[in-house]
């Protein structure tokens, strides 16, 4: 199972939005355990502050379980209405656009003859 493609993992994973910042992976697992066997719960954190970003991913044992999990879209978790969507597969090269822009601005004002 360790040589699986990221797309295969994504096919059996869901994105969970509007997650309470104090939520633990165990609480999320408890919320989704009725859907089926869970392999992993990942709460995304800001790499600079270490604080949760407010969303998570749940990876299930089988892609068929994803449809069960989608039923929990707009359910209440820790007093917040969460969104549950199929995890979209990252396409290499996408999302990198626009990085590095804005560098070098302001240099055009050198040598204006004053």
Short mmCIF file of N, CA and C in Angstrom, two decimals:
data_model
loop_
_atom_site.label_atom_id
_atom_site.label_comp_id
_atom_site.label_asym_id
_atom_site.label_seq_id
_atom_site.Cartn_x
_atom_site.Cartn_y
_atom_site.Cartn_z
N UNK A 1 0.81 -1.21 0.00
CA UNK A 1 0.00 0.00 0.00
C UNK A 1 0.85 1.26 0.00
N UNK A 2 2.14 1.14 0.29
CA UNK A 2 2.96 2.32 0.40
C UNK A 2 3.34 2.93 -0.94
N UNK A 3 3.16 2.18 -2.04
CA UNK A 3 3.52 2.70 -3.35
C UNK A 3 2.31 3.25 -4.10
N UNK A 4 1.29 3.65 -3.36
CA UNK A 4 0.08 4.20 -3.97
C UNK A 4 0.33 5.59 -4.52
N UNK A 5 -0.38 5.91 -5.59
CA UNK A 5 -0.27 7.26 -6.15
C UNK A 5 -1.06 8.23 -5.29
N UNK A 6 -0.66 9.50 -5.29
CA UNK A 6 -1.44 10.50 -4.55
C UNK A 6 -2.90 10.56 -5.03
N UNK A 7 -3.12 10.33 -6.32
CA UNK A 7 -4.49 10.36 -6.85
C UNK A 7 -5.34 9.26 -6.24
N UNK A 8 -4.74 8.09 -5.99
CA UNK A 8 -5.48 6.98 -5.38
C UNK A 8 -5.86 7.32 -3.94
N UNK A 9 -4.95 7.98 -3.23
CA UNK A 9 -5.24 8.40 -1.86
C UNK A 9 -6.33 9.47 -1.87
N UNK A 10 -6.22 10.44 -2.78
CA UNK A 10 -7.21 11.51 -2.88
C UNK A 10 -8.59 10.97 -3.20
N UNK A 11 -8.66 9.89 -3.98
CA UNK A 11 -9.94 9.32 -4.39
C UNK A 11 -10.74 8.78 -3.21
N UNK A 12 -10.05 8.48 -2.12
CA UNK A 12 -10.76 7.98 -0.93
C UNK A 12 -10.66 8.95 0.24
N UNK A 13 -10.44 10.23 -0.08
CA UNK A 13 -10.32 11.25 0.96
C UNK A 13 -11.36 12.34 0.77
N UNK A 14 -11.70 13.01 1.88
CA UNK A 14 -12.62 14.15 1.81
C UNK A 14 -11.96 15.36 2.45
N UNK A 15 -12.37 16.53 1.96
CA UNK A 15 -11.95 17.82 2.52
C UNK A 15 -13.04 18.24 3.50
N UNK A 16 -12.64 18.73 4.66
CA UNK A 16 -13.59 19.22 5.65
C UNK A 16 -13.24 20.67 5.95
N UNK A 17 -14.19 21.57 5.67
CA UNK A 17 -13.97 22.99 5.89
C UNK A 17 -14.73 23.49 7.10
N UNK A 18 -14.34 24.66 7.59
CA UNK A 18 -14.95 25.33 8.74
C UNK A 18 -14.79 24.52 10.03
N UNK A 19 -13.64 23.83 10.14
CA UNK A 19 -13.37 23.02 11.33
C UNK A 19 -12.97 23.95 12.47
N UNK A 20 -13.52 23.71 13.64
CA UNK A 20 -13.18 24.49 14.83
C UNK A 20 -11.68 24.39 15.10
N UNK A 21 -11.06 25.52 15.44
CA UNK A 21 -9.61 25.55 15.64
C UNK A 21 -9.14 24.67 16.79
N UNK A 22 -10.03 24.37 17.73
CA UNK A 22 -9.64 23.53 18.86
C UNK A 22 -9.89 22.05 18.64
N UNK A 23 -10.37 21.69 17.46
CA UNK A 23 -10.71 20.28 17.18
C UNK A 23 -9.45 19.42 17.12
N UNK A 24 -9.59 18.18 17.58
CA UNK A 24 -8.48 17.22 17.52
C UNK A 24 -8.78 16.18 16.44
N UNK A 25 -7.73 15.52 15.93
CA UNK A 25 -7.96 14.45 14.96
C UNK A 25 -8.89 13.36 15.50
N UNK A 26 -8.80 13.10 16.80
CA UNK A 26 -9.65 12.07 17.40
C UNK A 26 -11.13 12.46 17.35
N UNK A 27 -11.41 13.75 17.57
CA UNK A 27 -12.80 14.22 17.50
C UNK A 27 -13.35 14.13 16.08
N UNK A 28 -12.51 14.49 15.11
CA UNK A 28 -12.94 14.40 13.72
C UNK A 28 -13.17 12.94 13.34
N UNK A 29 -12.28 12.07 13.80
CA UNK A 29 -12.44 10.64 13.51
C UNK A 29 -13.75 10.12 14.11
N UNK A 30 -14.07 10.55 15.33
CA UNK A 30 -15.31 10.11 15.97
C UNK A 30 -16.53 10.60 15.18
N UNK A 31 -16.45 11.81 14.61
CA UNK A 31 -17.56 12.38 13.84
C UNK A 31 -17.81 11.58 12.56
N UNK A 32 -16.73 11.04 11.97
CA UNK A 32 -16.84 10.36 10.68
C UNK A 32 -16.77 8.83 10.77
N UNK A 33 -16.59 8.27 11.96
CA UNK A 33 -16.38 6.83 12.06
C UNK A 33 -17.57 6.00 11.60
N UNK A 34 -18.78 6.55 11.67
CA UNK A 34 -19.96 5.82 11.22
C UNK A 34 -19.95 5.61 9.71
N UNK A 35 -19.17 6.42 8.99
CA UNK A 35 -19.10 6.32 7.52
C UNK A 35 -18.37 5.07 7.07
N UNK A 36 -17.35 4.68 7.83
CA UNK A 36 -16.53 3.53 7.46
C UNK A 36 -15.14 3.64 8.07
N UNK A 37 -14.27 2.71 7.69
CA UNK A 37 -12.92 2.66 8.25
C UNK A 37 -12.09 3.86 7.80
N UNK A 38 -11.47 4.51 8.78
CA UNK A 38 -10.65 5.70 8.53
C UNK A 38 -9.17 5.33 8.64
N UNK A 39 -8.40 5.70 7.62
CA UNK A 39 -6.95 5.47 7.66
C UNK A 39 -6.22 6.58 8.38
N UNK A 40 -6.62 7.84 8.09
CA UNK A 40 -5.86 8.97 8.61
C UNK A 40 -6.73 10.22 8.66
N UNK A 41 -6.49 11.05 9.69
CA UNK A 41 -7.10 12.37 9.79
C UNK A 41 -5.97 13.39 9.82
N UNK A 42 -6.03 14.38 8.94
CA UNK A 42 -4.98 15.40 8.88
C UNK A 42 -5.61 16.77 9.07
N UNK A 43 -5.20 17.48 10.12
CA UNK A 43 -5.64 18.86 10.32
C UNK A 43 -4.50 19.75 9.84
N UNK A 44 -4.80 20.61 8.87
CA UNK A 44 -3.76 21.46 8.29
C UNK A 44 -3.47 22.64 9.20
N UNK A 45 -2.18 22.90 9.42
CA UNK A 45 -1.75 24.01 10.26
C UNK A 45 -0.88 24.97 9.46
N UNK A 46 -0.92 26.23 9.85
CA UNK A 46 -0.08 27.24 9.22
C UNK A 46 1.39 26.92 9.53
N UNK A 47 2.23 26.89 8.50
CA UNK A 47 3.61 26.47 8.72
C UNK A 47 4.44 27.49 9.49
N UNK A 48 3.97 28.73 9.56
CA UNK A 48 4.72 29.76 10.28
C UNK A 48 4.27 29.87 11.74
N UNK A 49 2.96 29.86 11.97
CA UNK A 49 2.45 30.03 13.33
C UNK A 49 2.18 28.71 14.04
N UNK A 50 1.94 27.65 13.26
CA UNK A 50 1.60 26.37 13.86
C UNK A 50 0.14 26.26 14.24
N UNK A 51 -0.63 27.33 14.01
CA UNK A 51 -2.05 27.31 14.34
C UNK A 51 -2.85 26.60 13.25
N UNK A 52 -3.94 25.92 13.64
CA UNK A 52 -4.78 25.25 12.63
C UNK A 52 -5.34 26.25 11.63
N UNK A 53 -5.50 25.80 10.38
CA UNK A 53 -6.04 26.66 9.33
C UNK A 53 -7.56 26.61 9.27
N UNK A 54 -8.17 25.67 9.99
CA UNK A 54 -9.63 25.59 9.98
C UNK A 54 -10.18 24.58 8.98
N UNK A 55 -9.30 23.74 8.44
CA UNK A 55 -9.80 22.66 7.59
C UNK A 55 -8.94 21.41 7.78
N UNK A 56 -9.49 20.29 7.34
CA UNK A 56 -8.83 19.01 7.55
C UNK A 56 -9.14 18.08 6.39
N UNK A 57 -8.41 16.97 6.35
CA UNK A 57 -8.68 15.91 5.38
C UNK A 57 -8.86 14.61 6.15
N UNK A 58 -9.81 13.80 5.69
CA UNK A 58 -10.00 12.46 6.25
C UNK A 58 -9.78 11.47 5.11
N UNK A 59 -8.84 10.55 5.33
CA UNK A 59 -8.58 9.50 4.34
C UNK A 59 -9.23 8.22 4.83
N UNK A 60 -10.09 7.64 4.00
CA UNK A 60 -10.79 6.41 4.34
C UNK A 60 -10.06 5.21 3.75
N UNK A 61 -10.46 4.01 4.19
CA UNK A 61 -9.82 2.78 3.71
C UNK A 61 -10.23 2.45 2.29
N UNK A 62 -11.41 2.92 1.86
CA UNK A 62 -11.93 2.56 0.54
C UNK A 62 -12.63 3.76 -0.10
N UNK A 63 -12.47 3.95 -1.42
CA UNK A 63 -13.11 5.09 -2.09
C UNK A 63 -14.64 5.12 -1.97
N UNK A 64 -15.26 3.95 -1.81
CA UNK A 64 -16.73 3.91 -1.72
C UNK A 64 -17.25 4.59 -0.46
N UNK A 65 -16.41 4.72 0.55
CA UNK A 65 -16.81 5.34 1.82
C UNK A 65 -17.00 6.85 1.66
N UNK A 66 -16.32 7.44 0.68
CA UNK A 66 -16.39 8.89 0.47
C UNK A 66 -17.84 9.35 0.32
N UNK A 67 -18.64 8.59 -0.43
CA UNK A 67 -20.05 8.97 -0.62
C UNK A 67 -20.80 9.01 0.71
N UNK A 68 -20.48 8.09 1.62
CA UNK A 68 -21.10 8.10 2.95
C UNK A 68 -20.71 9.37 3.71
N UNK A 69 -19.45 9.76 3.59
CA UNK A 69 -18.95 10.94 4.31
C UNK A 69 -19.58 12.22 3.78
N UNK A 70 -19.86 12.28 2.47
CA UNK A 70 -20.44 13.49 1.88
C UNK A 70 -21.82 13.80 2.44
N UNK A 71 -22.47 12.79 3.01
CA UNK A 71 -23.78 12.99 3.64
C UNK A 71 -23.64 13.93 4.85
N UNK A 72 -22.46 13.97 5.44
CA UNK A 72 -22.23 14.82 6.62
C UNK A 72 -21.93 16.27 6.26
N UNK A 73 -22.01 16.62 4.97
CA UNK A 73 -21.86 18.02 4.57
C UNK A 73 -22.93 18.85 5.28
N UNK A 74 -22.54 20.01 5.78
CA UNK A 74 -23.42 20.92 6.52
C UNK A 74 -23.94 20.31 7.82
N UNK A 75 -23.19 19.35 8.38
CA UNK A 75 -23.55 18.82 9.70
C UNK A 75 -22.86 19.69 10.76
N UNK A 76 -23.32 19.57 12.00
CA UNK A 76 -22.76 20.37 13.08
C UNK A 76 -21.63 19.60 13.76
N UNK A 77 -20.48 20.25 13.88
CA UNK A 77 -19.32 19.65 14.54
C UNK A 77 -18.72 20.72 15.45
N UNK A 78 -18.73 20.46 16.74
CA UNK A 78 -18.24 21.42 17.75
C UNK A 78 -18.92 22.78 17.61
N UNK A 79 -20.22 22.76 17.32
CA UNK A 79 -20.99 23.99 17.26
C UNK A 79 -20.84 24.77 15.97
N UNK A 80 -20.17 24.19 14.97
CA UNK A 80 -19.99 24.86 13.68
C UNK A 80 -20.52 23.96 12.57
N UNK A 81 -21.05 24.58 11.53
CA UNK A 81 -21.52 23.83 10.37
C UNK A 81 -20.31 23.59 9.46
N UNK A 82 -19.95 22.31 9.29
CA UNK A 82 -18.78 21.99 8.48
C UNK A 82 -19.19 21.69 7.04
N UNK A 83 -18.25 21.90 6.13
CA UNK A 83 -18.47 21.51 4.74
C UNK A 83 -17.63 20.27 4.47
N UNK A 84 -18.23 19.32 3.78
CA UNK A 84 -17.53 18.08 3.43
C UNK A 84 -17.60 17.94 1.92
N UNK A 85 -16.43 17.87 1.29
CA UNK A 85 -16.36 17.74 -0.18
C UNK A 85 -15.35 16.67 -0.54
N UNK A 86 -15.47 16.15 -1.76
CA UNK A 86 -14.45 15.22 -2.24
C UNK A 86 -13.14 15.98 -2.35
N UNK A 87 -12.06 15.35 -1.91
CA UNK A 87 -10.75 16.00 -2.00
C UNK A 87 -10.35 16.06 -3.46
N UNK A 88 -9.97 17.25 -3.90
CA UNK A 88 -9.55 17.36 -5.30
C UNK A 88 -8.08 17.00 -5.40
N UNK A 89 -7.74 16.35 -6.48
CA UNK A 89 -6.36 15.93 -6.69
C UNK A 89 -5.52 17.12 -7.14
N UNK A 90 -4.39 17.28 -6.50
CA UNK A 90 -3.48 18.35 -6.91
C UNK A 90 -2.86 18.01 -8.26
N UNK A 91 -2.92 18.95 -9.17
CA UNK A 91 -2.34 18.76 -10.49
C UNK A 91 -0.97 19.41 -10.48
N UNK A 92 0.09 18.66 -10.82
CA UNK A 92 1.43 19.26 -10.81
C UNK A 92 1.49 20.51 -11.68
N UNK A 93 2.11 21.54 -11.14
CA UNK A 93 2.23 22.79 -11.90
C UNK A 93 1.13 23.78 -11.61
N UNK A 94 -0.02 23.32 -11.19
CA UNK A 94 -1.12 24.23 -10.87
C UNK A 94 -0.87 24.79 -9.47
N UNK A 95 -1.31 25.99 -9.26
CA UNK A 95 -1.15 26.60 -7.95
C UNK A 95 0.18 27.30 -7.80
N UNK A 96 1.12 27.01 -8.68
CA UNK A 96 2.42 27.67 -8.61
C UNK A 96 2.40 28.98 -9.39
N UNK A 97 1.35 29.18 -10.18
CA UNK A 97 1.26 30.41 -10.97
C UNK A 97 1.13 31.60 -10.03
N UNK A 98 1.75 32.68 -10.44
CA UNK A 98 1.60 33.90 -9.67
C UNK A 98 2.63 34.05 -8.57
N UNK A 99 3.38 33.01 -8.29
CA UNK A 99 4.39 33.12 -7.25
C UNK A 99 5.55 33.94 -7.78
N UNK A 100 6.12 34.73 -6.94
CA UNK A 100 7.27 35.51 -7.34
C UNK A 100 6.90 36.83 -7.99
N UNK A 101 5.65 37.05 -8.25
CA UNK A 101 5.25 38.32 -8.85
C UNK A 101 5.34 39.42 -7.80
N UNK A 102 5.53 40.61 -8.27
CA UNK A 102 5.61 41.72 -7.34
C UNK A 102 7.03 42.03 -6.94
N UNK A 103 7.96 41.14 -7.26
CA UNK A 103 9.36 41.41 -6.94
C UNK A 103 9.89 42.43 -7.94
N UNK A 104 10.74 43.28 -7.47
CA UNK A 104 11.37 44.23 -8.36
C UNK A 104 10.55 45.48 -8.62
N UNK A 105 9.41 45.59 -8.02
CA UNK A 105 8.61 46.81 -8.22
C UNK A 105 9.32 47.98 -7.55
N UNK A 106 9.16 49.12 -8.14
CA UNK A 106 9.77 50.30 -7.56
C UNK A 106 11.16 50.58 -8.10
N UNK A 107 11.73 49.66 -8.84
CA UNK A 107 13.07 49.87 -9.37
C UNK A 107 13.06 50.77 -10.61
N UNK A 108 11.90 50.94 -11.19
CA UNK A 108 11.80 51.74 -12.40
C UNK A 108 11.98 53.23 -12.16
N UNK A 109 12.10 53.63 -10.93
CA UNK A 109 12.20 55.06 -10.62
C UNK A 109 13.65 55.51 -10.48
N UNK A 110 14.59 54.61 -10.70
CA UNK A 110 15.99 54.99 -10.59
C UNK A 110 16.38 55.86 -11.78
N UNK A 111 17.19 56.84 -11.55
CA UNK A 111 17.75 57.66 -12.62
C UNK A 111 16.72 58.49 -13.35
N UNK A 112 15.88 59.19 -12.63
CA UNK A 112 14.87 60.03 -13.29
C UNK A 112 15.44 61.39 -13.67
N UNK A 113 16.71 61.56 -13.48
CA UNK A 113 17.34 62.80 -13.91
C UNK A 113 17.29 63.92 -12.89
N UNK A 114 17.03 63.61 -11.65
CA UNK A 114 16.99 64.67 -10.64
C UNK A 114 18.32 64.81 -9.97
#
